[in-house]
Coordinates of C-alpha atoms and ligand atoms in Angstrom, one line a residue:
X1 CA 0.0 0.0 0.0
X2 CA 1.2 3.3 -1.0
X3 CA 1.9 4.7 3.3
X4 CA 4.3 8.0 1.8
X5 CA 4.2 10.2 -1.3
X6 CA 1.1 10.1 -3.6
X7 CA 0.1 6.9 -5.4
X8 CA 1.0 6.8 -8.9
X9 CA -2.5 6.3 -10.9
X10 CA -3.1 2.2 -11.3
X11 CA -6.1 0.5 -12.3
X12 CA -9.0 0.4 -10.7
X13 CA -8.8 -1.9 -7.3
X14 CA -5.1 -2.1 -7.0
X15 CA -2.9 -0.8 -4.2
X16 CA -1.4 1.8 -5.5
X17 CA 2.6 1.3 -5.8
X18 CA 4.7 3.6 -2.9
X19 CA 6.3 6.3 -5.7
X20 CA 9.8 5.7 -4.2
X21 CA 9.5 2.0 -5.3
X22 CA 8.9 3.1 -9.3
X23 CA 11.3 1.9 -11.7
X24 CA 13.3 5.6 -11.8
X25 CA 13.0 7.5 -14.9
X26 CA 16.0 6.8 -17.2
X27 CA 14.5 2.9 -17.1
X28 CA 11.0 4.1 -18.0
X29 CA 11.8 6.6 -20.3
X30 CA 13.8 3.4 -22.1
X31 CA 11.2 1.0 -21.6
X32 CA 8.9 3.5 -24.2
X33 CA 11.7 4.2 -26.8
X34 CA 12.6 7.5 -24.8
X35 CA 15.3 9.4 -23.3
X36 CA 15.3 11.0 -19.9
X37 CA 18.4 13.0 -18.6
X38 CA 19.8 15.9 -16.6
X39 CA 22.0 18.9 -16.3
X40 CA 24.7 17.2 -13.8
X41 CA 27.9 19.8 -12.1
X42 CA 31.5 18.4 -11.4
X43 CA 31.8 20.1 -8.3
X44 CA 28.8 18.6 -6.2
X45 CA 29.2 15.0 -7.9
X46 CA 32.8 15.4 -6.5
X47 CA 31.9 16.5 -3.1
X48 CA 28.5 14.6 -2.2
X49 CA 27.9 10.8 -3.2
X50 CA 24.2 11.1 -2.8
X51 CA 24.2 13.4 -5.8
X52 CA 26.2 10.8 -7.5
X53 CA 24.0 8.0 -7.0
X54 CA 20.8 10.1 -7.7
X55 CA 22.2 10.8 -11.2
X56 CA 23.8 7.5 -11.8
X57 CA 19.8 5.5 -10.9
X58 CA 17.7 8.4 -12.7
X59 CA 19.8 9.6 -15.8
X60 CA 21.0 8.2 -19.4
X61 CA 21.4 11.6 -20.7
X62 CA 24.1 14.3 -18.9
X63 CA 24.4 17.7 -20.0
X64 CA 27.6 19.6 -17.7
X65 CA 26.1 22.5 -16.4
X66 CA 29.3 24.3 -16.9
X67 CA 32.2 22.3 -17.9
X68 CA 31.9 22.7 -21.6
X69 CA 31.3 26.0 -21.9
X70 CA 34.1 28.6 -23.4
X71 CA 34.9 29.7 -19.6
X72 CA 35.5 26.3 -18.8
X73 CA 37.1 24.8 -21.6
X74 CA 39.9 27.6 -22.9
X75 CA 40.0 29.9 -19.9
X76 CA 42.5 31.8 -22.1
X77 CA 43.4 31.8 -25.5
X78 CA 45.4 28.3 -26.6
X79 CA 45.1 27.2 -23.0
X80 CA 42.3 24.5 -23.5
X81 CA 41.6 22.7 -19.9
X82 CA 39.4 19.2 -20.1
X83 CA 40.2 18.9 -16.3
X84 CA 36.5 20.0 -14.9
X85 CA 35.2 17.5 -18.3
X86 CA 36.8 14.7 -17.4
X87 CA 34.8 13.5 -14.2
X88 CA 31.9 13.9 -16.2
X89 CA 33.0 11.7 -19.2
X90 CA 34.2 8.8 -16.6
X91 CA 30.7 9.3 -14.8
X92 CA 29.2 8.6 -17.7
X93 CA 31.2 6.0 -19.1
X94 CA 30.9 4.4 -15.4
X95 CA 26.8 4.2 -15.7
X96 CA 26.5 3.9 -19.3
X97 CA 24.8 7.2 -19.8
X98 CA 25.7 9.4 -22.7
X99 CA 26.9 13.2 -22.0
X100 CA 25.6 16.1 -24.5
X101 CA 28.1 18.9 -25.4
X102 CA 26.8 22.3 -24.6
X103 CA 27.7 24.3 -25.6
X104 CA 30.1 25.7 -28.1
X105 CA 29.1 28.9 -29.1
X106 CA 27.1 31.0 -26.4
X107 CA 27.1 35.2 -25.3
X108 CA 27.5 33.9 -21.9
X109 CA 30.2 31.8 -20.0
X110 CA 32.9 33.6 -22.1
X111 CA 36.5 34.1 -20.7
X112 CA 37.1 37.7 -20.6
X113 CA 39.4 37.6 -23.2
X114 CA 37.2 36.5 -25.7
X115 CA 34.7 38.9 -26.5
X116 CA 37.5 42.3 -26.9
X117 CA 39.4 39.1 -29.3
X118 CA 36.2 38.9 -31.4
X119 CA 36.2 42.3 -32.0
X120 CA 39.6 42.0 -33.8
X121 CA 38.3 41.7 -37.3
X122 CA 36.2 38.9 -38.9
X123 CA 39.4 37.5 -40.1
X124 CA 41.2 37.1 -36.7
X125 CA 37.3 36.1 -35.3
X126 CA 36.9 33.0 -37.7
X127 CA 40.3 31.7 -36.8
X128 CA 39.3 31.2 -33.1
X129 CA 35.8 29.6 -34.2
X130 CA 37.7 27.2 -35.6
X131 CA 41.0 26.6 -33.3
X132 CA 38.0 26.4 -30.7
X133 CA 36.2 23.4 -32.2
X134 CA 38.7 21.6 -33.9
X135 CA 40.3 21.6 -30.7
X136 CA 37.3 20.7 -28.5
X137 CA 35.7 18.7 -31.1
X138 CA 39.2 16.1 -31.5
X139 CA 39.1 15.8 -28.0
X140 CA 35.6 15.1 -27.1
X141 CA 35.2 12.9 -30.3
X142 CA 34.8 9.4 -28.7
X143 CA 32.7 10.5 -25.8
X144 CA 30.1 13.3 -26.7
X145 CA 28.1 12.4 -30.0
X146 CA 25.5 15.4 -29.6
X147 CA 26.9 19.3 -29.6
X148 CA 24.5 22.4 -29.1
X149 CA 27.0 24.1 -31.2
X150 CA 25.1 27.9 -31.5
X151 CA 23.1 28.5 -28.1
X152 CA 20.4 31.2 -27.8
X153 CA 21.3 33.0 -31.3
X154 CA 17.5 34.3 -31.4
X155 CA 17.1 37.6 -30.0
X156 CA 14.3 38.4 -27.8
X157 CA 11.3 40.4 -28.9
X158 CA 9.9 42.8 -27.3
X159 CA 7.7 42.5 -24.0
X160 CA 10.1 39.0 -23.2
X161 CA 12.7 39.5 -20.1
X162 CA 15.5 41.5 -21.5
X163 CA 14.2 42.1 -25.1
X164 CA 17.0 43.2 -27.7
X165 CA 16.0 46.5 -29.4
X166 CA 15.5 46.8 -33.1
X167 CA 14.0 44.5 -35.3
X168 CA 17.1 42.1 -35.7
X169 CA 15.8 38.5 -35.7
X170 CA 19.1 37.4 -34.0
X171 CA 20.6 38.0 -31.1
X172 CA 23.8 40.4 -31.1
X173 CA 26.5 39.2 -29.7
X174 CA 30.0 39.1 -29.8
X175 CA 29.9 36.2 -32.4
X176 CA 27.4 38.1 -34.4
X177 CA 29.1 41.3 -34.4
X178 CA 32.4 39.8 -35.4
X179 CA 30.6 37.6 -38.4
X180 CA 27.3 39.0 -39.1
X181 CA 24.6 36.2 -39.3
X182 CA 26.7 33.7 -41.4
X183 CA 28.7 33.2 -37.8
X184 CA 25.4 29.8 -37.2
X185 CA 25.9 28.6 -40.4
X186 CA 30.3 29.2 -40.5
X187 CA 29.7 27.0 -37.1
X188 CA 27.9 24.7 -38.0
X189 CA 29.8 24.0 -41.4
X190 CA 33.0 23.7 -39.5
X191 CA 31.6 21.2 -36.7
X192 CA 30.2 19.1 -39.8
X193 CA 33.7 19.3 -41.5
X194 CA 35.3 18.3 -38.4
X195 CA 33.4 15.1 -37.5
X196 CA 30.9 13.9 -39.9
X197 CA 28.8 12.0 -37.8
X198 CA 28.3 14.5 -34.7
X199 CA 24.6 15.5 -34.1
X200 CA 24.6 19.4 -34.9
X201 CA 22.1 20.8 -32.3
X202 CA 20.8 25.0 -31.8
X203 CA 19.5 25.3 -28.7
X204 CA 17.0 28.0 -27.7
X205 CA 14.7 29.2 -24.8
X206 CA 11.5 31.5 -24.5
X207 CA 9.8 29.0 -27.7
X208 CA 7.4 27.4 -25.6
X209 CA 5.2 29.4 -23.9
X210 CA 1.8 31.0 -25.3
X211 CA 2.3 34.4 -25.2
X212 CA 3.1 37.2 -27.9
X213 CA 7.0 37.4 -27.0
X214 CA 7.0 33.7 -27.6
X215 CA 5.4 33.9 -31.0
X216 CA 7.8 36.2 -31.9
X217 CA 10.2 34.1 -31.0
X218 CA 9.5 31.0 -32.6
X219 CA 8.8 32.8 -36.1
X220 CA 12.2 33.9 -35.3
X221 CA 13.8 30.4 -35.1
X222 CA 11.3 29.3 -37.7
X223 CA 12.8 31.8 -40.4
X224 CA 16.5 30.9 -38.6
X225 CA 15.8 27.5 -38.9
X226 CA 14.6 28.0 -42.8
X227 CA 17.2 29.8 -43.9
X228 CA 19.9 27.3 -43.0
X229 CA 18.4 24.7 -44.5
X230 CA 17.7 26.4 -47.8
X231 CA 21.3 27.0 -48.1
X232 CA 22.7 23.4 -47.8
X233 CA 23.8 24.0 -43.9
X234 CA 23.9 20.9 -41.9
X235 CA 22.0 21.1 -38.7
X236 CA 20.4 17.9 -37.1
X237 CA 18.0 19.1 -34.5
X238 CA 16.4 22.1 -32.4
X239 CA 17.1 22.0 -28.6
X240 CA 14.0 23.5 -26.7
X241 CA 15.0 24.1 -23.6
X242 CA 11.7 24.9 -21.7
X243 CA 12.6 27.2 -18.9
X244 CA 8.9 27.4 -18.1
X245 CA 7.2 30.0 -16.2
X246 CA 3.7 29.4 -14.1
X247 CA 3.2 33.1 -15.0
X248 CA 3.3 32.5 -18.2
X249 CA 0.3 30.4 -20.2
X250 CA 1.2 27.7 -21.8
X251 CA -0.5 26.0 -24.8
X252 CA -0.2 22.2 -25.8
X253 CA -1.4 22.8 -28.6
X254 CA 0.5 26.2 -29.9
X255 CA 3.5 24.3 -28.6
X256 CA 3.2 21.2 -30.4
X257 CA 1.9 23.0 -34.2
X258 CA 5.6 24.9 -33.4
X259 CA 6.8 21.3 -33.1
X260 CA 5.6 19.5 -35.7
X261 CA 7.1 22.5 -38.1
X262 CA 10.2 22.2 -37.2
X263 CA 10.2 18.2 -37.4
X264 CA 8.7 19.0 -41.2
X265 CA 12.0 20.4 -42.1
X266 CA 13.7 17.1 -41.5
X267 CA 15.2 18.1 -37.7
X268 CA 14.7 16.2 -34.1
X269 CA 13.1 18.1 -31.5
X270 CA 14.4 17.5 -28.0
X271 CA 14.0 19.1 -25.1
X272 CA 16.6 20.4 -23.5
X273 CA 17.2 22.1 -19.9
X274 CA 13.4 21.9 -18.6
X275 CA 12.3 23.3 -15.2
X276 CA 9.3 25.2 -13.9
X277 CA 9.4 28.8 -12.3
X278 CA 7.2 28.9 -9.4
X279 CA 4.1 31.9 -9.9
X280 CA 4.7 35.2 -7.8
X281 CA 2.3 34.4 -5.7
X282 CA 2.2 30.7 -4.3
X283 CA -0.4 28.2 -2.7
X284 CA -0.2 28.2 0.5
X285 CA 0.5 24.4 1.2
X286 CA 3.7 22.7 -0.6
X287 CA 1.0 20.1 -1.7
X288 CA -0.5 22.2 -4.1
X289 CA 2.5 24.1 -5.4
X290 CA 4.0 20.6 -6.4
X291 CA 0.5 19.7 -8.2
X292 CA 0.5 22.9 -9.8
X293 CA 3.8 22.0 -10.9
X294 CA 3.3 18.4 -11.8
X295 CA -0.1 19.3 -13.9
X296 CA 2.7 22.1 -16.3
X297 CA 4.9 19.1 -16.3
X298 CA 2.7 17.1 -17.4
X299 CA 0.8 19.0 -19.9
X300 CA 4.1 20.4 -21.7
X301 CA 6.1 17.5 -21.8
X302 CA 2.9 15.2 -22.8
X303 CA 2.7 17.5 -25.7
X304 CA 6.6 17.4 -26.2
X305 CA 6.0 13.7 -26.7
X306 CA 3.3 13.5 -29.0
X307 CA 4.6 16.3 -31.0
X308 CA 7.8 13.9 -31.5
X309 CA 10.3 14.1 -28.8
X310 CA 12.6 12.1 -27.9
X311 CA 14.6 13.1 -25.5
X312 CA 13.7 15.3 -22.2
X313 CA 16.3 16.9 -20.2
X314 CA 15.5 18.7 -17.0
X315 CA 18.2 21.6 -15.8
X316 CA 19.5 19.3 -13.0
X317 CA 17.3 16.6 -10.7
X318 CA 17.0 18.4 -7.3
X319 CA 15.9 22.6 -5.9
X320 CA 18.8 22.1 -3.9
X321 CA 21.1 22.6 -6.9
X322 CA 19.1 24.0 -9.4
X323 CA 20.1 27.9 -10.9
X324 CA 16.2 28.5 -10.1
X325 CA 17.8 28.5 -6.5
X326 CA 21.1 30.0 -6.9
X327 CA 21.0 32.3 -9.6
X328 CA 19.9 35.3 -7.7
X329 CA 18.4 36.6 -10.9
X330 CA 15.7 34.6 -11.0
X331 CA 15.2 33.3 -7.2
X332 CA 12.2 34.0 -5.3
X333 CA 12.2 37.2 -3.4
X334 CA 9.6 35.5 -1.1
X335 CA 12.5 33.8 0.2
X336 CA 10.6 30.5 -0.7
X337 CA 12.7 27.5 -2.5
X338 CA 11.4 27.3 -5.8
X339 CA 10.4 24.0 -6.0
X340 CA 10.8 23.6 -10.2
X341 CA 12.3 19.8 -9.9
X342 CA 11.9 16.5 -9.9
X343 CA 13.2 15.7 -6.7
X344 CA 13.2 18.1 -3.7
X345 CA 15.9 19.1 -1.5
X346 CA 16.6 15.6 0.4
X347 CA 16.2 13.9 -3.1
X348 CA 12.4 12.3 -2.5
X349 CA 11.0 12.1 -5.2
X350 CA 7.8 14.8 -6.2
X351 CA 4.8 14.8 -8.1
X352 CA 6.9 16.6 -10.8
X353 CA 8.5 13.0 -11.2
X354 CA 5.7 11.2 -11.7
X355 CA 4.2 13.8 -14.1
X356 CA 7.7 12.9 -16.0
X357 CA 7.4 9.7 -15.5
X358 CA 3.6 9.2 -16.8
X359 CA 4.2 11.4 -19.8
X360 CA 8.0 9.5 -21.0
X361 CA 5.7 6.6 -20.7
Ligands
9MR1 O1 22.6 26.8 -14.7 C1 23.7 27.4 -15.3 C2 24.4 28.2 -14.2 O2 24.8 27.3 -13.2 C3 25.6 28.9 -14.8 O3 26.1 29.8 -13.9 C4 25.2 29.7 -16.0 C5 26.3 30.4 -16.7 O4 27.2 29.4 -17.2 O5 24.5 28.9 -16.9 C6 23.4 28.3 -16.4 O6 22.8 27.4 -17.4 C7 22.2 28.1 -18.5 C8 22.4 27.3 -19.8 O7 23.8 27.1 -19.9 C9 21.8 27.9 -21.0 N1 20.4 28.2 -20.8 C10 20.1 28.9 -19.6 C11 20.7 28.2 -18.4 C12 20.2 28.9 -17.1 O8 20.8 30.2 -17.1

């Protein structure tokens, strides 16, 4: 009999199965043809073994939170550094899960040297695109299959958090200024050149919500998305990475017609660093913040499935670690734990899990 934690739904006159006693996700996720993963740090797997053994039962899919970004990987120019990398890779290899690349090109998590290099002339700005992923891409060859090579290059419309002004449908940022828009598909075309069989992945947030911004948005990528494809570029899929927001509405079926036209063009859809941003104003019981949360969960990754997905990632397991938390950007200012994971702070499993669980299935 299900005595803690909410019984998963079971037919009709059986005792309900105690959640903690489910298969965990990675294995029902693979029992329907599916991926489930998460966003996974070095630095906590090394100092807590709890966190290890969460991620090693409940993942197949490992994106590093930090340790392949620019700032991680060539603090300074010609100085690459796989140190932070490596006890991610041997994690991985360890529990037979496979570990994403993210992410190559991004505006963020740049070395300070970087951006005032880029602005060095196009010349002198191609040459470290492509030191960068030659060098990156040869070493990671055997180990990470799947690169978000360009990361949020769509700018953000107006009325979104932190809209770009102008009517420029990408983003401008150091890589664009140096390259104009042909810095996705120069990128792209050198990852391709480099290792023919890596999966060539843009990832993008604020695509998934049903709200004007987010229209914008995904007409944005749409056109992006278009554009490269006319012109021959390779590019294998679109990483959604469904930041979501209880403030925001959400629409399964806006969401999934979005879907659908990107997997017309010929591309995978995955989903790639979800979590779920707590409204301004919360229930007052924990029980019906984490329904609230589950029934999102549910609803958006139930249509992520249909629409074609694959592959869900969630931006780490557990509110303890998640940037929701930290990142005092975008942490409460009620003081409250946002509680946008699948497990909570002592690593029980929520109803967030089982709304991940029943919609992988
Ligand atoms: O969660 C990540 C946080 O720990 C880092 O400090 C930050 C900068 O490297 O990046 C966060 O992850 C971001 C991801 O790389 C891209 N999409 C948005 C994520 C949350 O900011």
């Amino acid at each position: 009999m299900a005595a803690a934690g909410l019984p998963l739904g079971c037919a009709r006159g059986q005792p309900a199965q105690p959640v903690a006693s489910l298969p965990p996700l990675r294995q029902q996720a693979r029992a329907a043809g599916r991926g489930f993963g998460a966003a996974i740090r070095s630095e906590i797997l090394a100092a807590d073994p709890a966190y290890g053994a969460l991620f090693a039962a409940e993942a197949e899919l490992l994106t590093p939170e930090w340790e392949a970004k620019w700032e991680a990987l060539q603090p300074e120019e010609g100085r690459f550094d796989f140190a932070p990398l490596a006890p991610l890779l041997a994690f991985a290899q360890a529990n037979q899960q496979r570990l994403r690349g993210h992410a190559l090109l991004w505006h963020e998590a740049m070395p300070p040297w970087l951006p005032a290099a880029l602005g060095e002339g196009q010349a002198r700005a191609r040459g470290i695109m492509e030191t960068h992923l030659a060098t990156v891409l040869a070493q990671t060859r055997a180990t990470i299959r799947d690169w978000d090579v360009v990361n949020e290059p769509i700018a953000n419309p107006p009325g979104s958090d932190n809209p770009q002004p102008g009517d420029n449908p990408l983003r401008e940022t150091p890589w664009f200024r140096a390259l104009g828009r042909d810095y996705i598909e120069l990128s792209l075309r050198s990852a391709r050149a480099l290792d023919p069989t890596l999966r060539l992945t843009i990832n993008e947030y604020g695509i998934e919500e049903a709200t004007p911004d987010a229209e914008i948005k995904r007409a944005r990528m749409l056109g992006l998305l278009r554009h490269l494809l006319e012109r021959g570029c390779p590019l294998d899929a679109l990483g959604i990475q469904a930041h979501l927001q209880m403030r925001r509405p959400f629409r399964a079926d806006v969401f999934a017609r979005f879907v659908g036209q990107v997997r017309d063009m010929g591309l995978a859809v995955l989903i790639t660093e979800l979590d779920v941003r707590e409204p301004d104003a919360l229930a007052p019981s924990i029980e019906a913040r984490d329904a609230a949360v589950a029934a999102r969960t549910a609803e958006f990754v139930g249509a992520a499935v249909s629409a074609g997905c694959r592959n869900v990632i969630t931006w780490g397991l557990s509110d303890r670690d998640s940037w929701l938390v930290k990142e005092p950007a975008v942490a409460r200012r009620d003081g409250a734990t946002t509680r946008g994971l699948p497990f909570d702070d002592a690593f029980q499993r929520k109803p967030m899990w089982q709304a991940l669980a029943g919609a992988m299935r």
